[in-house]
Coordinates of C-alpha atoms and ligand atoms in Angstrom, one line a residue:
M32 CA -29.0 -33.0 114.7
T33 CA -27.4 -36.3 113.8
L34 CA -29.5 -38.9 112.2
E35 CA -30.7 -41.7 114.5
R36 CA -29.1 -45.0 113.5
I37 CA -31.4 -48.0 113.5
P38 CA -29.4 -51.2 113.1
Y39 CA -30.8 -54.6 112.1
G40 CA -30.2 -56.0 115.5
K41 CA -29.2 -54.9 119.0
H42 CA -28.9 -56.1 122.5
Y43 CA -30.9 -54.7 125.4
I44 CA -29.2 -54.2 128.8
D45 CA -31.0 -52.8 131.9
E46 CA -29.9 -52.0 135.5
D47 CA -30.7 -55.5 136.7
D48 CA -28.3 -57.0 134.1
I49 CA -25.6 -54.5 135.2
Q50 CA -26.1 -55.2 138.9
S51 CA -25.9 -58.9 138.4
V52 CA -22.5 -58.6 136.8
V53 CA -21.3 -56.2 139.4
D54 CA -22.4 -58.6 142.1
V55 CA -20.2 -61.3 140.7
M56 CA -17.2 -59.0 140.6
R57 CA -17.7 -58.0 144.2
N58 CA -18.6 -61.3 145.7
A59 CA -17.8 -64.5 143.9
A60 CA -15.4 -66.3 141.7
L61 CA -14.9 -64.7 138.3
T62 CA -14.9 -68.0 136.6
Q63 CA -15.9 -71.6 137.4
G64 CA -18.1 -70.2 140.2
P65 CA -21.8 -70.8 141.0
K66 CA -23.3 -68.6 138.2
V67 CA -22.2 -71.0 135.4
K68 CA -24.1 -73.9 137.0
E69 CA -27.1 -71.6 137.7
F70 CA -27.3 -70.5 134.1
E71 CA -27.0 -74.0 132.9
Q72 CA -29.8 -75.2 135.1
A73 CA -32.1 -72.3 134.3
L74 CA -31.6 -72.8 130.5
A75 CA -32.0 -76.6 130.7
K76 CA -35.2 -76.1 132.6
F77 CA -36.5 -73.4 130.2
V78 CA -36.0 -75.6 127.1
G79 CA -36.9 -78.9 128.8
A80 CA -33.5 -80.7 128.4
K81 CA -31.9 -82.9 131.0
Y82 CA -28.4 -81.4 130.7
A83 CA -26.8 -78.1 129.6
V84 CA -23.2 -77.1 129.3
A85 CA -22.3 -73.4 129.1
V86 CA -19.3 -72.5 127.0
S87 CA -17.4 -69.5 125.7
S88 CA -19.3 -69.1 122.4
G89 CA -21.7 -70.7 120.0
T90 CA -18.8 -71.6 117.8
A91 CA -17.1 -73.4 120.7
A92 CA -20.4 -75.2 121.3
L93 CA -20.5 -76.4 117.7
H94 CA -16.9 -77.5 117.8
M95 CA -17.5 -79.4 121.1
A96 CA -20.6 -81.0 119.9
C97 CA -18.7 -82.4 116.9
L98 CA -15.9 -83.6 119.2
A99 CA -18.4 -85.2 121.6
A100 CA -20.1 -87.0 118.6
E101 CA -16.6 -88.3 117.7
L102 CA -16.8 -86.9 114.2
G103 CA -13.5 -86.9 112.3
E104 CA -11.8 -87.8 109.0
G105 CA -14.0 -89.5 106.5
D106 CA -17.3 -88.3 108.1
N107 CA -19.7 -86.3 106.0
V108 CA -21.5 -83.6 108.0
V109 CA -24.5 -82.0 106.2
T110 CA -25.7 -78.5 107.1
S111 CA -27.6 -75.7 105.4
P112 CA -25.9 -73.3 102.9
N113 CA -28.1 -70.5 104.3
T114 CA -26.2 -70.0 107.6
F115 CA -23.3 -68.4 109.3
V116 CA -20.0 -70.0 108.4
A117 CA -19.6 -71.5 111.9
S118 CA -22.3 -74.1 111.2
A119 CA -20.0 -75.7 108.6
N120 CA -16.6 -74.8 109.9
C121 CA -17.1 -77.0 113.0
A122 CA -17.0 -80.1 110.8
I123 CA -13.6 -79.0 109.4
Y124 CA -12.3 -78.3 112.9
V125 CA -12.5 -82.0 113.7
G126 CA -11.3 -83.2 110.3
A127 CA -14.7 -84.1 108.9
T128 CA -16.1 -83.0 105.6
P129 CA -18.8 -80.4 105.5
Q130 CA -21.6 -81.0 103.0
F131 CA -24.8 -79.0 102.2
A132 CA -28.4 -79.7 101.5
D133 CA -30.3 -76.9 99.8
I134 CA -33.1 -74.9 101.6
D135 CA -36.8 -74.9 101.2
P136 CA -37.7 -71.5 99.5
N137 CA -40.6 -70.9 102.0
T138 CA -39.0 -71.7 105.3
L139 CA -35.4 -70.8 104.2
N140 CA -34.4 -73.9 106.3
M141 CA -32.8 -77.1 105.2
S142 CA -35.2 -79.0 103.0
P143 CA -35.9 -82.6 104.1
D144 CA -36.2 -83.6 100.5
A145 CA -32.9 -82.1 99.6
L146 CA -31.4 -83.7 102.7
T147 CA -32.6 -87.1 101.6
Q148 CA -31.1 -86.6 98.1
E149 CA -27.8 -85.5 99.6
C150 CA -27.7 -88.5 101.9
E151 CA -28.3 -90.8 98.9
R152 CA -25.7 -89.0 96.8
L153 CA -23.1 -89.2 99.6
G154 CA -23.8 -92.8 100.5
K155 CA -22.8 -92.3 104.1
V156 CA -23.6 -89.3 106.4
S157 CA -22.4 -89.2 110.0
A158 CA -24.0 -86.0 111.2
I159 CA -26.7 -83.5 110.3
I160 CA -26.5 -79.9 111.5
P161 CA -29.9 -78.3 110.8
V162 CA -30.0 -74.5 111.4
H163 CA -33.2 -72.9 112.7
F164 CA -32.7 -69.9 110.4
G165 CA -33.9 -66.5 111.8
G166 CA -35.5 -68.4 114.7
L167 CA -37.9 -70.6 112.7
S168 CA -37.6 -74.2 113.7
C169 CA -36.7 -76.8 111.0
D170 CA -39.0 -79.7 110.2
M171 CA -37.3 -81.8 112.9
P172 CA -39.4 -84.9 112.8
A173 CA -38.6 -85.3 109.1
I174 CA -34.9 -84.6 109.7
Q175 CA -34.8 -87.0 112.6
N176 CA -36.3 -89.8 110.4
I177 CA -33.7 -89.2 107.7
A178 CA -30.9 -89.2 110.4
K179 CA -32.2 -92.5 111.8
R180 CA -32.2 -94.1 108.4
N181 CA -28.6 -93.0 107.9
Q182 CA -27.6 -93.7 111.5
A183 CA -26.4 -90.1 111.7
I184 CA -26.1 -87.8 114.7
V185 CA -28.2 -84.7 114.8
I186 CA -26.8 -81.4 116.2
E187 CA -29.3 -78.5 116.0
D188 CA -27.7 -75.1 115.4
A189 CA -30.2 -73.0 117.4
S190 CA -28.1 -69.9 117.6
H191 CA -31.1 -67.9 116.4
A192 CA -33.8 -69.9 118.1
L193 CA -33.7 -69.5 121.9
G194 CA -37.4 -69.5 122.9
A195 CA -38.6 -70.9 119.5
T196 CA -40.9 -73.9 119.6
Y197 CA -41.7 -76.9 117.3
P198 CA -45.2 -77.2 116.0
T199 CA -45.8 -79.7 118.8
G200 CA -45.2 -76.9 121.3
E201 CA -42.0 -78.3 122.7
K202 CA -39.1 -75.8 123.0
V203 CA -36.1 -75.9 120.6
G204 CA -33.3 -77.3 122.7
C205 CA -35.4 -80.0 124.4
C206 CA -33.5 -82.6 122.2
T207 CA -36.6 -84.7 121.4
Y208 CA -35.4 -84.7 117.8
A209 CA -31.7 -84.2 118.2
D210 CA -28.7 -85.6 120.1
M211 CA -27.5 -82.1 121.0
T212 CA -28.7 -78.5 120.5
V213 CA -26.3 -75.5 120.3
F214 CA -27.1 -71.9 121.3
S215 CA -25.2 -68.6 121.0
F216 CA -25.4 -65.6 123.3
H217 CA -23.6 -63.2 121.1
P218 CA -25.1 -59.7 121.7
V219 CA -27.1 -59.7 118.5
K220 CA -28.8 -63.0 119.3
I221 CA -31.9 -63.4 121.5
I222 CA -30.1 -63.0 124.8
A223 CA -26.6 -61.6 125.4
A224 CA -23.7 -62.9 127.5
G225 CA -21.1 -60.7 125.7
E226 CA -19.8 -63.9 124.2
G227 CA -21.2 -67.3 125.2
G228 CA -22.8 -70.5 124.1
M229 CA -24.6 -73.5 125.4
I230 CA -25.1 -77.2 124.4
T231 CA -28.2 -79.1 125.6
T232 CA -28.6 -82.8 125.6
N233 CA -30.5 -85.6 127.2
D234 CA -27.6 -88.1 126.9
E235 CA -25.5 -88.5 130.0
D236 CA -22.5 -89.9 128.2
L237 CA -22.5 -86.9 125.8
Y238 CA -22.9 -84.6 128.8
R239 CA -19.9 -86.0 130.6
K240 CA -17.8 -85.8 127.5
L241 CA -18.8 -82.2 126.9
I242 CA -17.9 -81.2 130.5
R243 CA -14.4 -82.7 130.0
I244 CA -13.9 -81.2 126.5
R245 CA -14.8 -77.8 127.8
S246 CA -11.8 -77.9 130.2
H247 CA -8.8 -79.6 128.6
G248 CA -10.2 -83.1 128.6
I249 CA -9.7 -83.2 132.4
T250 CA -11.9 -85.0 134.9
K251 CA -11.9 -84.7 138.6
L252 CA -14.6 -87.3 139.1
D253 CA -13.3 -90.5 140.7
D254 CA -15.8 -92.7 138.9
Q255 CA -14.1 -91.6 135.6
F256 CA -10.5 -92.2 136.6
E257 CA -8.7 -94.7 134.5
C258 CA -5.4 -95.0 136.3
H259 CA -6.2 -96.3 139.8
D260 CA -2.6 -96.7 140.9
E261 CA -2.0 -93.0 140.5
A262 CA -5.4 -91.9 141.7
L263 CA -5.6 -93.8 145.0
S264 CA -3.5 -94.1 148.1
E265 CA -4.8 -96.9 150.5
G266 CA -8.1 -96.9 148.7
E267 CA -8.7 -93.1 149.1
V268 CA -8.6 -90.7 146.1
N269 CA -5.5 -88.4 146.3
P270 CA -6.7 -84.8 147.0
W271 CA -4.6 -83.2 144.3
Y272 CA -5.5 -85.8 141.6
Y273 CA -7.1 -85.2 138.2
E274 CA -6.8 -87.0 134.9
M275 CA -6.7 -85.8 131.3
L276 CA -8.6 -88.5 129.4
E277 CA -8.8 -86.9 126.0
L278 CA -7.6 -83.7 124.2
G279 CA -9.9 -80.9 125.3
F280 CA -9.8 -77.1 125.1
N281 CA -10.4 -74.1 127.3
Y282 CA -13.9 -73.3 126.2
R283 CA -15.2 -72.2 129.6
I284 CA -17.5 -69.3 130.1
T285 CA -16.9 -66.8 133.0
D286 CA -19.2 -66.2 135.9
M287 CA -19.6 -62.5 134.8
Q288 CA -20.9 -63.7 131.4
S289 CA -23.2 -66.3 133.0
A290 CA -24.6 -63.8 135.4
L291 CA -25.4 -61.5 132.6
A292 CA -27.0 -64.3 130.5
L293 CA -29.0 -65.5 133.5
S294 CA -30.4 -62.0 134.1
Q295 CA -31.2 -61.7 130.4
L296 CA -33.0 -65.1 130.6
N297 CA -35.4 -63.5 133.1
K298 CA -36.5 -61.1 130.4
L299 CA -36.7 -63.7 127.6
D300 CA -40.5 -63.8 127.5
S301 CA -40.8 -60.1 127.0
F302 CA -38.0 -60.1 124.4
L303 CA -39.8 -62.8 122.4
F304 CA -43.1 -61.1 122.7
R305 CA -41.8 -57.8 121.4
R306 CA -39.9 -59.4 118.6
R307 CA -43.1 -61.3 117.5
S308 CA -45.1 -58.1 117.6
L309 CA -42.6 -56.3 115.4
A310 CA -42.6 -59.2 112.9
L311 CA -46.4 -59.2 112.7
A312 CA -46.5 -55.4 112.3
Y313 CA -44.0 -55.7 109.4
D314 CA -46.0 -58.5 107.8
E315 CA -49.1 -56.4 107.9
A316 CA -47.5 -53.2 106.6
L317 CA -45.9 -55.1 103.7
L318 CA -49.0 -57.0 102.8
G319 CA -49.8 -56.5 99.1
Q320 CA -46.4 -55.0 98.2
A321 CA -45.5 -56.1 94.7
H322 CA -41.8 -56.4 95.0
I323 CA -41.1 -56.7 98.7
K324 CA -42.2 -60.0 100.3
P325 CA -41.8 -60.9 103.9
A326 CA -40.0 -64.3 104.1
Q327 CA -40.8 -67.2 106.5
I328 CA -44.4 -66.0 106.9
G329 CA -45.5 -69.4 108.1
G330 CA -45.0 -70.4 111.7
R331 CA -44.9 -66.9 113.2
K332 CA -46.3 -68.4 116.4
H333 CA -43.3 -70.7 116.8
N334 CA -40.5 -68.4 115.6
A335 CA -38.1 -66.7 118.1
H336 CA -37.7 -63.9 115.5
H337 CA -34.0 -63.4 115.6
L338 CA -34.2 -61.9 112.1
Y339 CA -36.9 -60.2 110.1
V340 CA -36.1 -61.1 106.5
V341 CA -37.7 -59.7 103.3
R342 CA -37.2 -60.8 99.7
I343 CA -36.9 -57.9 97.4
D344 CA -37.1 -58.3 93.6
F345 CA -34.3 -55.9 92.8
K346 CA -34.6 -56.6 89.1
A347 CA -38.2 -55.6 89.0
I348 CA -37.7 -52.4 91.0
G349 CA -34.7 -51.6 88.7
K350 CA -32.3 -50.9 91.5
P351 CA -29.5 -53.1 92.6
R352 CA -29.3 -54.1 96.3
R353 CA -26.2 -52.1 96.8
D354 CA -28.1 -48.9 95.8
V355 CA -31.1 -49.8 98.0
M356 CA -28.8 -50.6 101.0
N357 CA -26.8 -47.4 100.6
A358 CA -29.9 -45.3 100.3
L359 CA -31.3 -46.9 103.5
I360 CA -28.0 -46.4 105.4
E361 CA -28.0 -42.7 104.3
Q362 CA -31.3 -42.4 106.1
G363 CA -30.0 -44.1 109.2
V364 CA -31.6 -47.5 108.6
I365 CA -28.9 -50.2 108.7
P366 CA -30.1 -53.4 107.1
Q367 CA -27.9 -56.6 106.7
V368 CA -27.9 -59.6 104.4
H369 CA -28.3 -63.0 106.0
Y370 CA -26.6 -65.0 104.6
I371 CA -24.1 -65.1 101.8
P372 CA -24.4 -68.9 101.2
V373 CA -21.5 -70.6 102.9
H374 CA -20.5 -72.5 99.8
L375 CA -19.9 -69.2 98.0
Q376 CA -17.2 -68.1 100.5
P377 CA -13.7 -68.3 98.9
F378 CA -12.6 -70.9 101.5
Y379 CA -15.4 -73.2 100.5
K380 CA -15.1 -72.5 96.7
K381 CA -11.5 -73.8 97.1
L382 CA -13.1 -77.1 98.3
G383 CA -14.9 -77.3 94.9
Y384 CA -18.2 -75.5 95.5
K385 CA -19.6 -73.0 93.0
R386 CA -22.5 -70.9 92.1
G387 CA -25.3 -73.1 90.9
D388 CA -24.8 -75.8 93.5
Y389 CA -27.6 -74.8 95.8
P390 CA -30.1 -72.8 93.6
N391 CA -32.7 -72.1 96.3
A392 CA -30.2 -70.7 98.8
E393 CA -28.6 -68.6 96.0
A394 CA -32.0 -67.3 94.7
Y395 CA -32.9 -66.3 98.2
Y396 CA -29.6 -64.7 98.8
D397 CA -29.9 -62.5 95.7
Q398 CA -33.2 -61.1 97.1
A399 CA -32.4 -61.1 100.9
L400 CA -32.5 -58.1 103.2
S401 CA -32.8 -58.2 107.0
L402 CA -34.8 -55.3 108.5
P403 CA -34.3 -54.0 112.1
E404 CA -36.0 -56.2 114.7
Y405 CA -35.0 -56.1 118.3
Y406 CA -36.5 -55.7 121.7
S407 CA -36.0 -51.9 122.2
L408 CA -37.0 -51.0 118.6
T409 CA -40.0 -48.6 119.1
D410 CA -43.1 -48.5 117.1
E411 CA -42.0 -45.1 115.8
Q412 CA -38.6 -46.4 114.7
Q413 CA -40.3 -49.3 113.0
Q414 CA -42.6 -46.9 111.1
R415 CA -39.6 -44.9 110.1
V416 CA -37.9 -48.1 108.8
L417 CA -41.0 -48.9 106.7
Q418 CA -41.4 -45.4 105.4
V419 CA -37.7 -45.1 104.3
L420 CA -37.8 -48.6 102.8
L421 CA -41.0 -48.0 100.8
E422 CA -39.6 -44.6 99.6
V423 CA -36.3 -46.2 98.5
V424 CA -37.9 -49.1 96.8
A425 CA -40.8 -47.2 95.1
Ligands
LIG550 C1 -24.0 -66.6 115.7 C2 -24.0 -67.9 115.1 C3 -23.1 -68.9 115.4 C4 -21.8 -68.6 116.2 O1 -22.1 -68.2 117.5 P1 -21.0 -67.3 118.3 O2 -21.5 -67.3 119.7 O3 -20.9 -66.0 117.6 O4 -19.7 -68.1 118.2 C5 -23.3 -70.1 114.8 N1 -24.3 -70.4 114.0 C6 -25.2 -69.5 113.7 C7 -26.3 -69.8 112.8 C8 -25.1 -68.2 114.2 O5 -25.9 -67.2 113.8

């Protein structure tokens, strides 16, 4: 018998999901059809935002948000070092300068105090990209205040946090504390589109810009046309006419992807419920462990639980992380490390960053391990993960 493999994360697809994609392939347009708009409206309603723009990936969404915010050369963009590289790369895409503010060791999110210090050090900050790491929302009222003092735009990277809430109960993505919020629907995230992303906003100007940037900078809306001589014949809009108003991209999402994501959105509440139950069960099982500590223990009620992260004191157990990981993998349990701090990537080191720059992110990284947490993980599988982990670490 081959050993069952239990990964750290996994999507869940049922017959309804499959049928919804097949229906698009049989009946409707494959791209730019009705499913994109339906998905946008459903997600905007779910998070409580006025507008939503569906795009080809979370990375495209971050790039577009930076473009819509008109960030560019000379603009400092501050994000968390404890994130996926895309949260910082988007600043570089538009010619801006990525900067980092260290994390709070308890939440593993950007620390408002560190952000304040970073803003003072830099003198001028144009945008802040807080990341709701693992699905736990950042201290957004504090970050919004700092942004206001610095006249900086706020773009939340909520790739992990679909369904998460703020302590006030509002959903992440409602844009009460931010100009734009970005989501990812990569299969390992909370819902899957294959590839996909979304930007939510309450600002109509940003919304219109995002719609244009998604498709080559082109508009077909006559109230946006700049060149009336070309647009009109005898006061009527020419039927073939469109205008390219700025440099945009093809960052569109397909109807197949939107149909899948929409069908997944119907199951979001059960996804979130199961993820939370698993997190609470891990917390309880690991209570009192000397050298394995669940991270982000606060705010379980508000967390979307994309990741279940523990901190292991590898020095105290006398086994390096490599050995622990290999022993787990041998037993079919496949953990992961989230994240190698962005500033330690060779590309960022060449920009001048080094070990020691963000001590909290680095100290956490040295102890980090993400355990399996996903909707279809059974209680038995979770027990097996715990049993193998405790054996290996003991
Ligand atoms: C996944 C992820 C992204 C990128 O999303 P894609 O849809 O894979 O492009 C950006 N930021 C964070 C924090 C992520 O986890």
